[in-house]
PDB file of C-alpha atoms in Angstrom:
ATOM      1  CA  UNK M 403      22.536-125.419 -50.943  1.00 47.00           C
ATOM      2  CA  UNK M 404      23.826-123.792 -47.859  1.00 53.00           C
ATOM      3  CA  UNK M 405      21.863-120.734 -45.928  1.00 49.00           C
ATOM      4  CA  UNK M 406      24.191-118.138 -47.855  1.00 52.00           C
ATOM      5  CA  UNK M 407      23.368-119.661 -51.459  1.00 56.00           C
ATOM      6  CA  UNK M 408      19.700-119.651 -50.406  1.00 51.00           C
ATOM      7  CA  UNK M 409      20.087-116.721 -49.143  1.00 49.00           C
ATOM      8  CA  UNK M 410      21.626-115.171 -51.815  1.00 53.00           C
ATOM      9  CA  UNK M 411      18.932-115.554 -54.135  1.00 55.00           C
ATOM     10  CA  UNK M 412      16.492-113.468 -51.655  1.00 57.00           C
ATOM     11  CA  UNK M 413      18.478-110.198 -51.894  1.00 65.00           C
ATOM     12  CA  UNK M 414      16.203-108.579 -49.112  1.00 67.00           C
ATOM     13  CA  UNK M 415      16.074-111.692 -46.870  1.00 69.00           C
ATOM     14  CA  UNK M 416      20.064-111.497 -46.824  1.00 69.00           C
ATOM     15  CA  UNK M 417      20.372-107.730 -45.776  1.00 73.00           C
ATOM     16  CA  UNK M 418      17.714-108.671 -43.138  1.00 77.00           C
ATOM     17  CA  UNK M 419      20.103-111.958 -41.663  1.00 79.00           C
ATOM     18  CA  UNK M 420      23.106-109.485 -42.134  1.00 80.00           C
ATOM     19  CA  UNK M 421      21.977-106.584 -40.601  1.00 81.00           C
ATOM     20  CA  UNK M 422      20.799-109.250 -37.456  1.00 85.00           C
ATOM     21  CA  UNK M 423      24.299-110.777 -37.666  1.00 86.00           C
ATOM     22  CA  UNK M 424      26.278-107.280 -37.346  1.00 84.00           C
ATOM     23  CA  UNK M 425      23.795-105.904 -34.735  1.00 85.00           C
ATOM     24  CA  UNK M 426      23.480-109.054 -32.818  1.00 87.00           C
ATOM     25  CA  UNK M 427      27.886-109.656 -32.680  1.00 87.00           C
ATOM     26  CA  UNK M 428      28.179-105.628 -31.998  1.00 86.00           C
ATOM     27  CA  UNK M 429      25.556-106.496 -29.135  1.00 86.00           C
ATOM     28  CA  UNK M 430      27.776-109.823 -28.153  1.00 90.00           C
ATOM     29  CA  UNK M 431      30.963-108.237 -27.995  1.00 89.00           C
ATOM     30  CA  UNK M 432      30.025-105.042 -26.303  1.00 86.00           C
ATOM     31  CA  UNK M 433      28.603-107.460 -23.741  1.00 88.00           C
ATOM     32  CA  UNK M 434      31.474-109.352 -23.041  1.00 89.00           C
ATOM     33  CA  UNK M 435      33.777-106.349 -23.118  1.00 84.00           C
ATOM     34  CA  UNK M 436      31.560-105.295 -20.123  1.00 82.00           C
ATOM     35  CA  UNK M 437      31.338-108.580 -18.269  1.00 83.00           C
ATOM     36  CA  UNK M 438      35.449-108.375 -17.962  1.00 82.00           C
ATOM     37  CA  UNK M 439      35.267-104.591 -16.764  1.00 78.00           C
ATOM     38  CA  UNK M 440      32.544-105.534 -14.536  1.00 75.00           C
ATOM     39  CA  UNK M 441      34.548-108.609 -13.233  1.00 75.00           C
ATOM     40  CA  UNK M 442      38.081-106.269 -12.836  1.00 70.00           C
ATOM     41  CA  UNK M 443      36.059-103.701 -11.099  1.00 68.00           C
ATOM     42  CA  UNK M 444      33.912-106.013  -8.855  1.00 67.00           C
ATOM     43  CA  UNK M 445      35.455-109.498  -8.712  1.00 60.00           C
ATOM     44  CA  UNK M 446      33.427-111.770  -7.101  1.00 53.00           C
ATOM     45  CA  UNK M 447      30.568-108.861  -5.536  1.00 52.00           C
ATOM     46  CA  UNK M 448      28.477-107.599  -8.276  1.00 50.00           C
ATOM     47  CA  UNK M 449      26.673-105.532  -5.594  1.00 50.00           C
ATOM     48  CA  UNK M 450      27.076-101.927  -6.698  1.00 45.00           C
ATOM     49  CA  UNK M 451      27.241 -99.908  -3.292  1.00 43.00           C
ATOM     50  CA  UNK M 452      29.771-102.429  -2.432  1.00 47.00           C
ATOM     51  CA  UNK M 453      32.613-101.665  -4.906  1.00 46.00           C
ATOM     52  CA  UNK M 454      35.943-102.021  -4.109  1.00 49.00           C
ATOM     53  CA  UNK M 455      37.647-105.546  -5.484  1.00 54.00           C
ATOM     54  CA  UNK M 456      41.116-106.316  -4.178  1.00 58.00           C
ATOM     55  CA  UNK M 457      42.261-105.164  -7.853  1.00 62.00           C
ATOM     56  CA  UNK M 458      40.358-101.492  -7.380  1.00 59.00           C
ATOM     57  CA  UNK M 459      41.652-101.705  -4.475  1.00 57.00           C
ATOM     58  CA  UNK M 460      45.440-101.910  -5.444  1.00 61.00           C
ATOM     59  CA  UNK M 461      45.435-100.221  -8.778  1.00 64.00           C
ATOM     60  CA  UNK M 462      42.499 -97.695  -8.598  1.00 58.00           C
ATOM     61  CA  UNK M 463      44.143 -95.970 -10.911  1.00 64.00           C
ATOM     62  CA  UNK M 464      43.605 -98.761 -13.678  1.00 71.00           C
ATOM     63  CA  UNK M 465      40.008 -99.525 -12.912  1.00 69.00           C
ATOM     64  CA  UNK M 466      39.135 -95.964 -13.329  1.00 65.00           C
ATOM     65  CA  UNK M 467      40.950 -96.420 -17.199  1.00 74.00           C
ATOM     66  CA  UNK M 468      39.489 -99.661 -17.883  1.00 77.00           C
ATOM     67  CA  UNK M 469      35.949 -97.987 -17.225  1.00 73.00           C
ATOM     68  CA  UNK M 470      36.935 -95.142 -19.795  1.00 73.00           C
ATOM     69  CA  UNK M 471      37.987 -97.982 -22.067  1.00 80.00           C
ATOM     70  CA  UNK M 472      34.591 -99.550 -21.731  1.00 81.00           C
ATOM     71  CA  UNK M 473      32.950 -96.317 -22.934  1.00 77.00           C
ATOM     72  CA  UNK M 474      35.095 -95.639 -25.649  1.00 79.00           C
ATOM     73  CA  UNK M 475      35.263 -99.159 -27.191  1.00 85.00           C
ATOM     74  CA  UNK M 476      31.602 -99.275 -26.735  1.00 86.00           C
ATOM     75  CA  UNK M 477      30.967 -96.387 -28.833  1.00 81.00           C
ATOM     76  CA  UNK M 478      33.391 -97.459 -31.387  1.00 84.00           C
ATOM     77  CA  UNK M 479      31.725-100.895 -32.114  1.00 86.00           C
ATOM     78  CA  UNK M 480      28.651 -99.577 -32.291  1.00 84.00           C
ATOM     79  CA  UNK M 481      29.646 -96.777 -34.385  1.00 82.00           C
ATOM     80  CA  UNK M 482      31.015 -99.434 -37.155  1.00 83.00           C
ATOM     81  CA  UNK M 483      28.059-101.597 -36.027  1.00 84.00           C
ATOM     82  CA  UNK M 484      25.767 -98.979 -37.386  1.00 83.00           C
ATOM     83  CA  UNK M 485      28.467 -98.117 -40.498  1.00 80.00           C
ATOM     84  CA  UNK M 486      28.342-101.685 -41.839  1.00 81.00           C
ATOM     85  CA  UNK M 487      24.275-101.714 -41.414  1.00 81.00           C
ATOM     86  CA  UNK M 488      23.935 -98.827 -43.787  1.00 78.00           C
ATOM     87  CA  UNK M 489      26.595-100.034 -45.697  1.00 78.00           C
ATOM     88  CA  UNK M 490      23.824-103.037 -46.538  1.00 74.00           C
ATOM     89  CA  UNK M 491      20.914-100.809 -48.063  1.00 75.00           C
ATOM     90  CA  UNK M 492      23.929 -99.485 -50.500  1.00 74.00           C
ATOM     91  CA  UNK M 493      25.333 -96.575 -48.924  1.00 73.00           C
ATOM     92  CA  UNK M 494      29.297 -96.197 -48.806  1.00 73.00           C
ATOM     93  CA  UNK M 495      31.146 -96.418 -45.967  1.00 71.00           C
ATOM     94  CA  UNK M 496      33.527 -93.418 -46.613  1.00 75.00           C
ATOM     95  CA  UNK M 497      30.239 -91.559 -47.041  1.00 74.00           C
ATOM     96  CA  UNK M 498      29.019 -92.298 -43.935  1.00 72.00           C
ATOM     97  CA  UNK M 499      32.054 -92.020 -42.439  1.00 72.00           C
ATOM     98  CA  UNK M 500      32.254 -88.384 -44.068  1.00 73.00           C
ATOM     99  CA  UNK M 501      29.236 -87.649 -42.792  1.00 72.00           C
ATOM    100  CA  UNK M 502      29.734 -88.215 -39.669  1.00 71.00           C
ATOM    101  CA  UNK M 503      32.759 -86.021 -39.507  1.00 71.00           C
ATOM    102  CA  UNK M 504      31.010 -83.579 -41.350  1.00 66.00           C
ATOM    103  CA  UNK M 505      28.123 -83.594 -38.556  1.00 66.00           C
ATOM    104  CA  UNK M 506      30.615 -83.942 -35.603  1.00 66.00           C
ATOM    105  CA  UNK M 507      32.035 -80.799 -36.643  1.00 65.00           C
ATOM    106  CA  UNK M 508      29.016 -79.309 -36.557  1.00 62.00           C
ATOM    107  CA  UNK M 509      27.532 -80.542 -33.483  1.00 63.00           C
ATOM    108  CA  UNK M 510      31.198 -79.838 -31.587  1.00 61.00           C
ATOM    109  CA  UNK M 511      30.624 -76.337 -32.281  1.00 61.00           C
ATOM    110  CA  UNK M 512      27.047 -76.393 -30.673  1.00 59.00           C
ATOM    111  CA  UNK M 513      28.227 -78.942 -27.923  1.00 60.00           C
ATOM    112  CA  UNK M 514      30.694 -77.483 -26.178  1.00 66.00           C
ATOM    113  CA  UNK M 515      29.450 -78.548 -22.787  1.00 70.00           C
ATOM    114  CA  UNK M 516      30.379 -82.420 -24.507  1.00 69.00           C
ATOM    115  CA  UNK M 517      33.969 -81.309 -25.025  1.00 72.00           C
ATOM    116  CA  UNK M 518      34.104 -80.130 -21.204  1.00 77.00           C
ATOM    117  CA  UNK M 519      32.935 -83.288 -20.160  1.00 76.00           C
ATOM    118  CA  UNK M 520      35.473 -85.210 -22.035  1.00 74.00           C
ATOM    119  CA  UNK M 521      38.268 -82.994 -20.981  1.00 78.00           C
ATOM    120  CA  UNK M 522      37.563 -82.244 -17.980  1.00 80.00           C
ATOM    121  CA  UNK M 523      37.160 -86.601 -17.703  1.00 76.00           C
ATOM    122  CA  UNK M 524      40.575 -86.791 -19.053  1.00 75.00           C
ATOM    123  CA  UNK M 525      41.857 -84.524 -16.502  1.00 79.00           C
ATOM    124  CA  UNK M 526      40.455 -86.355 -13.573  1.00 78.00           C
ATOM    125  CA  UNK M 527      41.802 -89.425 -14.599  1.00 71.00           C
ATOM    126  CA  UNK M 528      45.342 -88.828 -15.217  1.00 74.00           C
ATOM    127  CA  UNK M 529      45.814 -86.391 -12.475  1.00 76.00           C
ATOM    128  CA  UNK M 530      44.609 -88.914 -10.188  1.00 72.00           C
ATOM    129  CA  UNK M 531      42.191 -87.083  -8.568  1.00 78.00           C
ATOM    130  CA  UNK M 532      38.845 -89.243  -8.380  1.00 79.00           C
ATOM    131  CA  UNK M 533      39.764 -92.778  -7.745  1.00 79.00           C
ATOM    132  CA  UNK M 534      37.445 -96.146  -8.262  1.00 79.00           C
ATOM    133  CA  UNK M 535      36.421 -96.825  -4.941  1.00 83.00           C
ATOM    134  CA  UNK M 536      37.106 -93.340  -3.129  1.00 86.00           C
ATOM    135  CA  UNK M 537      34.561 -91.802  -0.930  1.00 90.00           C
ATOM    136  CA  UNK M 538      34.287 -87.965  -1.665  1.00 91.00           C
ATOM    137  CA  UNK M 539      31.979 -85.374  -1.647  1.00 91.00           C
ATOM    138  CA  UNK M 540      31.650 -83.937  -5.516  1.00 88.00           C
ATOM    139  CA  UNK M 541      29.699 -80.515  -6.702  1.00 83.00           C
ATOM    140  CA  UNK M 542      27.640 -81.491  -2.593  1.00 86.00           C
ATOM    141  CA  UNK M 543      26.864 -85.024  -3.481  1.00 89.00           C
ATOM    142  CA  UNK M 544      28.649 -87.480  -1.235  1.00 92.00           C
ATOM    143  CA  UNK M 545      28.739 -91.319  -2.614  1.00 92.00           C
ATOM    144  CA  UNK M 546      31.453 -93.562  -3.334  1.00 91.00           C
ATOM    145  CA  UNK M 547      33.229 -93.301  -6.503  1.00 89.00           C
ATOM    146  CA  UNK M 548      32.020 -96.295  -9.275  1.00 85.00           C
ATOM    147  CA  UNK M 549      33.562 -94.590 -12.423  1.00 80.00           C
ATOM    148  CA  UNK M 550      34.769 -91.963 -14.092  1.00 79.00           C
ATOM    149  CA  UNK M 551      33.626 -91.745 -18.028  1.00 74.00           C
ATOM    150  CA  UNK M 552      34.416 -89.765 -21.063  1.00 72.00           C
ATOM    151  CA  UNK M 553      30.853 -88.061 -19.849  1.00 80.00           C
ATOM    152  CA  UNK M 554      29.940 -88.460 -16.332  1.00 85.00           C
ATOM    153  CA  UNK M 555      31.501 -89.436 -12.714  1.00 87.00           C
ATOM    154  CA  UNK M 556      29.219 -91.879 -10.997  1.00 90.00           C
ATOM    155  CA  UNK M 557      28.941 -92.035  -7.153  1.00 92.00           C
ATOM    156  CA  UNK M 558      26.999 -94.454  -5.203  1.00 92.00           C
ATOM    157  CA  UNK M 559      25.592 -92.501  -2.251  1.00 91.00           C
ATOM    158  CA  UNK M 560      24.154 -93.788   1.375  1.00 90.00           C
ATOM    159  CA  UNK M 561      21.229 -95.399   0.294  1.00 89.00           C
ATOM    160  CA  UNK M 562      22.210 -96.774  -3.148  1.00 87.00           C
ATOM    161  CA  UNK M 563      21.712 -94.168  -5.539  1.00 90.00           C
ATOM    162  CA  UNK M 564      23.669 -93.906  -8.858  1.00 91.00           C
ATOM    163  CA  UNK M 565      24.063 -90.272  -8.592  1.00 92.00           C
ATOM    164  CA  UNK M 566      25.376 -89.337 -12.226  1.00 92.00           C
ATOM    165  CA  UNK M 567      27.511 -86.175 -12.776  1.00 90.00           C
ATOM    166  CA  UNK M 568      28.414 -84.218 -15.619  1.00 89.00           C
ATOM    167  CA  UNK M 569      31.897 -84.006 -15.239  1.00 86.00           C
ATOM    168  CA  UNK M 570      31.971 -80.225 -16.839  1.00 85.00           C
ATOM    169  CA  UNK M 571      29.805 -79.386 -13.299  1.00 85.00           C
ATOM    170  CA  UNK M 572      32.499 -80.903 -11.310  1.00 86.00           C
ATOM    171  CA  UNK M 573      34.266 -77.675  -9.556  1.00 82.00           C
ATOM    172  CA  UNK M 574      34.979 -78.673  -6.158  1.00 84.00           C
ATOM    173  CA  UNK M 575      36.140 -82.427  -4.587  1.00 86.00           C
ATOM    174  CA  UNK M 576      36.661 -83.105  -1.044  1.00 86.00           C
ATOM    175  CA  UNK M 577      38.250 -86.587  -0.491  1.00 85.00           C
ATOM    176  CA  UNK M 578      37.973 -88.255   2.655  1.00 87.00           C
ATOM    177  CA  UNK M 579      41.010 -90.244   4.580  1.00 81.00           C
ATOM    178  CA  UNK M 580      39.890 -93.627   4.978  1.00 83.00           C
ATOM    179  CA  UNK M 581      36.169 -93.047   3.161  1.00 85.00           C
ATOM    180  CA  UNK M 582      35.137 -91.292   6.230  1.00 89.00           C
ATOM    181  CA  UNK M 583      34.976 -88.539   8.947  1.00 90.00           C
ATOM    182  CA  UNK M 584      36.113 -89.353  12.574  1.00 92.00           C
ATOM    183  CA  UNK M 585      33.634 -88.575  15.472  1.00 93.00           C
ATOM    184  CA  UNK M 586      34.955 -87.738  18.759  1.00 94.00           C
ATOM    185  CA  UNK M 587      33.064 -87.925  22.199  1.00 94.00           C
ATOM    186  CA  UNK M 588      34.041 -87.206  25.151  1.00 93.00           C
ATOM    187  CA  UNK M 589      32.898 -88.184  28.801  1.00 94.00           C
ATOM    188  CA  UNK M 590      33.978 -85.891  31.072  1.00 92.00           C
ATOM    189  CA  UNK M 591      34.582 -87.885  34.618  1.00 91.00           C
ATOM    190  CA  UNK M 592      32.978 -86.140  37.812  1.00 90.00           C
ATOM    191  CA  UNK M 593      34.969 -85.966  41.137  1.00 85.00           C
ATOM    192  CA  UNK M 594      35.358 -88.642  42.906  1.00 81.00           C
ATOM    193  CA  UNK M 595      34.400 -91.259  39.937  1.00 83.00           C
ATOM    194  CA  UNK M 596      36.342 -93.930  38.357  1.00 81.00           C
ATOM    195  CA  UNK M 597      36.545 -94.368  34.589  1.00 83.00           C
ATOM    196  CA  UNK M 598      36.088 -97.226  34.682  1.00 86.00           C
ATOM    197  CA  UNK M 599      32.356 -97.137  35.611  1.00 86.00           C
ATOM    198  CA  UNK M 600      31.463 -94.541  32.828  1.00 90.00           C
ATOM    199  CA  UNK M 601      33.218 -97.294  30.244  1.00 91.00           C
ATOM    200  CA  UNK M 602      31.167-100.051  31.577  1.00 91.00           C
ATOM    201  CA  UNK M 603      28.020 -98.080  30.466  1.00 92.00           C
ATOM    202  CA  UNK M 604      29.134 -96.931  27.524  1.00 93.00           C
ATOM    203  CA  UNK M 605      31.759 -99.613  25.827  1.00 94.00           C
ATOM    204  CA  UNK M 606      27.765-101.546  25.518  1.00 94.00           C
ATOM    205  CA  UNK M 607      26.226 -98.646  23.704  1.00 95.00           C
ATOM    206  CA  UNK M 608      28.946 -98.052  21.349  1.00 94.00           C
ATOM    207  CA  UNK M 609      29.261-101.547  20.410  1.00 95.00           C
ATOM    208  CA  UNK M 610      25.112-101.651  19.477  1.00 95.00           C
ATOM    209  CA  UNK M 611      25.331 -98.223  17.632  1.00 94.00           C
ATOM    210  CA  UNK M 612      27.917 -99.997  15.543  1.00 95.00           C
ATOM    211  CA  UNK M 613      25.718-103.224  15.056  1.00 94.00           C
ATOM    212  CA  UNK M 614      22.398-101.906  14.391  1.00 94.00           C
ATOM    213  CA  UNK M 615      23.780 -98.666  11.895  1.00 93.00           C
ATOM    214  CA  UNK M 616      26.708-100.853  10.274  1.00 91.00           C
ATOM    215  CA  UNK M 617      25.956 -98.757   6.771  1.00 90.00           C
ATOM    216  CA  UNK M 618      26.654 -95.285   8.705  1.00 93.00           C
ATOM    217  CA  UNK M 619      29.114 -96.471  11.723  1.00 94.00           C
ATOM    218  CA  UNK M 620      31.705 -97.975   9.116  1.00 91.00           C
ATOM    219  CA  UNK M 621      34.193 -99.600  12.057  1.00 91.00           C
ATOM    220  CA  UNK M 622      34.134-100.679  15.464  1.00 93.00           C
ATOM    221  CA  UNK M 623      34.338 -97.853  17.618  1.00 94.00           C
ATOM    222  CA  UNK M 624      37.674 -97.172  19.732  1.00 93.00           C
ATOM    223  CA  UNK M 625      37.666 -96.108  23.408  1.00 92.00           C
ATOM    224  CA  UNK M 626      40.953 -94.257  24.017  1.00 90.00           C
ATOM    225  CA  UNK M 627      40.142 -94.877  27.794  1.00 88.00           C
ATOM    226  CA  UNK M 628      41.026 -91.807  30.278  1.00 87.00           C
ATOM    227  CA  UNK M 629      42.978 -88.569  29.128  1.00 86.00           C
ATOM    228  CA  UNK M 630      43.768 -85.565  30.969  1.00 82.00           C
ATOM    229  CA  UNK M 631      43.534 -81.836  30.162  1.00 79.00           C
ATOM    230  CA  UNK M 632      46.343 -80.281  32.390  1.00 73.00           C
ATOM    231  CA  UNK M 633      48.142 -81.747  35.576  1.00 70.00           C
ATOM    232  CA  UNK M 634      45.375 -80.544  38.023  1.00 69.00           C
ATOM    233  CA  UNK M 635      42.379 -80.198  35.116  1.00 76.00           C
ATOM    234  CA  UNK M 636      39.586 -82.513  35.025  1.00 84.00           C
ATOM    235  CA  UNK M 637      39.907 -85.995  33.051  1.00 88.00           C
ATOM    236  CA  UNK M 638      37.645 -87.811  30.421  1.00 91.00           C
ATOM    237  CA  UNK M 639      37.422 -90.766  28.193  1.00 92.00           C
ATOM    238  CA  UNK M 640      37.438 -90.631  24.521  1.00 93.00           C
ATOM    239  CA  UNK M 641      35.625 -92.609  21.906  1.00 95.00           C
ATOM    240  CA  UNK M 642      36.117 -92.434  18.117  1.00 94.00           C
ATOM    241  CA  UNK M 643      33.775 -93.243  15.834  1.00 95.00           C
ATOM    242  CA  UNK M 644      34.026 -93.563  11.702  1.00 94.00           C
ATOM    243  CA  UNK M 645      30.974 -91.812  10.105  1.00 94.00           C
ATOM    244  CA  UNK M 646      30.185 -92.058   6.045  1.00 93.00           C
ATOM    245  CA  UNK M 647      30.387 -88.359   5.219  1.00 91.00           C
ATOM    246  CA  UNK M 648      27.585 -86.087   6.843  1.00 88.00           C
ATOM    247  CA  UNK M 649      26.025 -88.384   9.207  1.00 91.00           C
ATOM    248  CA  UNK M 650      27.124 -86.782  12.003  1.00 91.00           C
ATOM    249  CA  UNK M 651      23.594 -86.345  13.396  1.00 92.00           C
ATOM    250  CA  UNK M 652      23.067 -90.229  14.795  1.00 94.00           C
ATOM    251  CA  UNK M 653      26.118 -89.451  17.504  1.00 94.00           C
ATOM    252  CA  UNK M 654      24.914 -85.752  18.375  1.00 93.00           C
ATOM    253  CA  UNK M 655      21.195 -86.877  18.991  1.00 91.00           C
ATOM    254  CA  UNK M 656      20.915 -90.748  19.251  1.00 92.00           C
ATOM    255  CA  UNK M 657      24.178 -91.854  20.654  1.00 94.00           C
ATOM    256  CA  UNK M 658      24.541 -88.777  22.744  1.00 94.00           C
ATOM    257  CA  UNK M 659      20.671 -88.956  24.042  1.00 94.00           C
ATOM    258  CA  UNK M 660      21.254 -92.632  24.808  1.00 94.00           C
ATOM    259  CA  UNK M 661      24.757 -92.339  26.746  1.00 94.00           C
ATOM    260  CA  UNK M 662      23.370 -89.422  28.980  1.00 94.00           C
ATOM    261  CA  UNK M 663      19.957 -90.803  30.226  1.00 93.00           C
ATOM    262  CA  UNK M 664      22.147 -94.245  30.746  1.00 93.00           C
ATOM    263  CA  UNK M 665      24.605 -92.385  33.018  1.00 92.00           C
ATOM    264  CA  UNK M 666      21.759 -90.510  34.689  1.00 92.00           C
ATOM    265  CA  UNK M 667      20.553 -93.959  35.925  1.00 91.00           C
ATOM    266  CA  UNK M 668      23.334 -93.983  37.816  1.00 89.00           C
ATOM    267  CA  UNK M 669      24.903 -90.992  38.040  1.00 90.00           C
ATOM    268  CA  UNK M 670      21.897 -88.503  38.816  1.00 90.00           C
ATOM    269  CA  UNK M 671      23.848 -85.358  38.577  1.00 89.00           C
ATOM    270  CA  UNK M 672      25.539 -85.755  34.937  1.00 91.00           C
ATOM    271  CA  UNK M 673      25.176 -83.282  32.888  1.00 91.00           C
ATOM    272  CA  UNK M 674      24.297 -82.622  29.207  1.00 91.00           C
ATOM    273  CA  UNK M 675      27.790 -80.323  28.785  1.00 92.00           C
ATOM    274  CA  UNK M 676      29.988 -82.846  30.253  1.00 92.00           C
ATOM    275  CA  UNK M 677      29.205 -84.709  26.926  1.00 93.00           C
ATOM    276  CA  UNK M 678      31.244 -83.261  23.696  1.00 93.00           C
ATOM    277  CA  UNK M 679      31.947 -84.072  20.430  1.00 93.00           C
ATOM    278  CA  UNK M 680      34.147 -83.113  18.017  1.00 91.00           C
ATOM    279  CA  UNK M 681      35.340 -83.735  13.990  1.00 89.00           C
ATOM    280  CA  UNK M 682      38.401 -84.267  12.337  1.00 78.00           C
ATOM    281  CA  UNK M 683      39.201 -85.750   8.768  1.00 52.00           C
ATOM    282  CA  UNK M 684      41.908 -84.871   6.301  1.00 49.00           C
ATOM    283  CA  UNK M 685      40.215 -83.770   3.256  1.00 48.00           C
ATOM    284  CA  UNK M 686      41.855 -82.439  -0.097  1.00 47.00           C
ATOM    285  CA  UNK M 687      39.925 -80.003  -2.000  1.00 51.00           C
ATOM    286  CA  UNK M 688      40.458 -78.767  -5.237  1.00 49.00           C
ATOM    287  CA  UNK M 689      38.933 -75.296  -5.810  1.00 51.00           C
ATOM    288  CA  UNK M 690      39.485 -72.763  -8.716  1.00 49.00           C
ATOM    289  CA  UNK M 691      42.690 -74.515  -9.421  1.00 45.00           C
ATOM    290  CA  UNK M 692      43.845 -74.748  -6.005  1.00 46.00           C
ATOM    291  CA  UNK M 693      44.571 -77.091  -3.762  1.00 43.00           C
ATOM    292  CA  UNK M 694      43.874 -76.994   0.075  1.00 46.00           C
ATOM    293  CA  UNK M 695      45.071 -79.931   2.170  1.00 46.00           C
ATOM    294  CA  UNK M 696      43.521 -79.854   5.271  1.00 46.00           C
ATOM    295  CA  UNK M 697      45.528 -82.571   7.887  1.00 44.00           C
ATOM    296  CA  UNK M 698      44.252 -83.955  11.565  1.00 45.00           C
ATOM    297  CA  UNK M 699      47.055 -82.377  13.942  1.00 42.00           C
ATOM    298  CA  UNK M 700      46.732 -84.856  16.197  1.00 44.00           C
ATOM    299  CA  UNK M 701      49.379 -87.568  16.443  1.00 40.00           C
ATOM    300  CA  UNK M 702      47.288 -89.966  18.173  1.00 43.00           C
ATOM    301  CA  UNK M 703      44.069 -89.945  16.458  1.00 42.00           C
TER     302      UNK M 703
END
């Protein structure tokens, strides 16, 4: 006599091993379904602020789908999951399957905010407007895009945060060139100074910025080495840095503290204005319906 037979003959003991069989494979399957989005979306890395596999990478477009195909094919397993478990303490299938129906009806009407989500999902997706892997700055939450669901847009922000957002509050998006803004500062060179010297003092400070804040200073910076303003105008050298999104403030107070009281050790007389610093990033924001593209006019930067 096999488990079944035996089984069998214990009418309550075989709904029990049934209903742990259906629950346990729609447990098992949904699992592996999300093992092989989770492996498409994160290859080898399964560190979430870190996202960005050479396949999101490439087709960003796909990822985002395969994570809406994780949601829906989760809910549909467990949605027969739960079907065939009822179906075992006698109640019909088509029933429940009416019922549901009957209810969804009935909750659509007092859900609305659940249609805008899926719509408004739908809409991001297929317009290609939030990308797996983006950096953008969504409804004044900047993080890194990790999906885009039937329900909610996840970012990952600055320090790790799965910021969830209802996708029916998503009104304005501001996506950044490169995943980041570009910080400009300029060292304006006094009379009779070489810029070389200024360089030499700061090429050093740049260099540690970037090593000790490698989460906010997201590349090496550049030095452009010495421009001019007009023929007979005064000359300076230029340094670009790439900032996550709103972190501005480490190059206006630390950086910028740090250059001038290093120059002051040798050049006494430097002063605080002949420091600036300036932003540019090309950001595309969609507003009311709208779209603004706003472009760096500069050739060179």
């Amino acid at each position: 006599m096999n488990l079944l037979e035996f089984a069998s003959e214990w009418p309550l003991l075989y709904r029990i091993l049934m209903i742990i069989a259906i629950a346990g494979g729609a447990h098992i399957i949904v699992t592996i379904i999300r093992r092989i989005s989770q492996y498409f979306l994160l290859g080898q890395n399964q560190h979430p602020q870190q996202v960005g596999s050479e396949f999101t990478r490439r087709f960003p477009r796909t990822a985002t789908i395969i994570t809406i195909l994780e949601s829906t094919l989760t809910f549909i397993i467990y949605f027969m999951a739960i079907g065939l478990i009822l179906q075992e303490f006698n109640l019909s299938l088509r029933a429940y399957l009416a019922s549901t129906t009957v209810i969804g009806l009935a909750i659509g009407f007092g859900s609305q905010g659940l249609v805008q989500d899926i719509v408004i999902g739908l809409t991001l997706i297929f317009s290609n407007l939030l990308k797996v892997g983006d950096i953008v700055e969504v409804s004044g939450q900047v993080g890194r895009v990790e999906s885009v669901g039937m329900r909610f847009t996840v970012l990952i922000n600055l320090h790790g945060q799965r910021v969830h957002l209802p996708n029916r509050n998503i009104a304005v998006i501001s996506q950044f060139r490169g995943g980041c803004i570009r910080a400009y500062v300029d060292f304006q060179i006094p009379e009779g100074e070489s810029g070389r010297s200024i360089s030499q003092i700061i090429n050093p400070l740049a260099e540690a910025l970037f090593i000790q804040h490698k989460a906010i200073v997201m590349e090496e910076p550049e030095n452009f080495g010495i421009q001019n303003t007009t023929r007979n105008g005064w000359k300076y050298i230029r340094y670009k840095f790439k900032l996550w999104p709103g972190q501005g403030a480490l190059i206006e107070t630390n950086f910028r503290q740090m250059a001038l009281a290093r120059l002051r050790t040798v050049l006494p007389e430097y002063a605080d204005w002949m420091i600036n610093i300036t932003y540019r990033s090309e950001r595309l924001i969609i507003k009311d319906g709208g779209l603004i593209d706003e472009t760096d006019s500069d050739e060179d930067l």
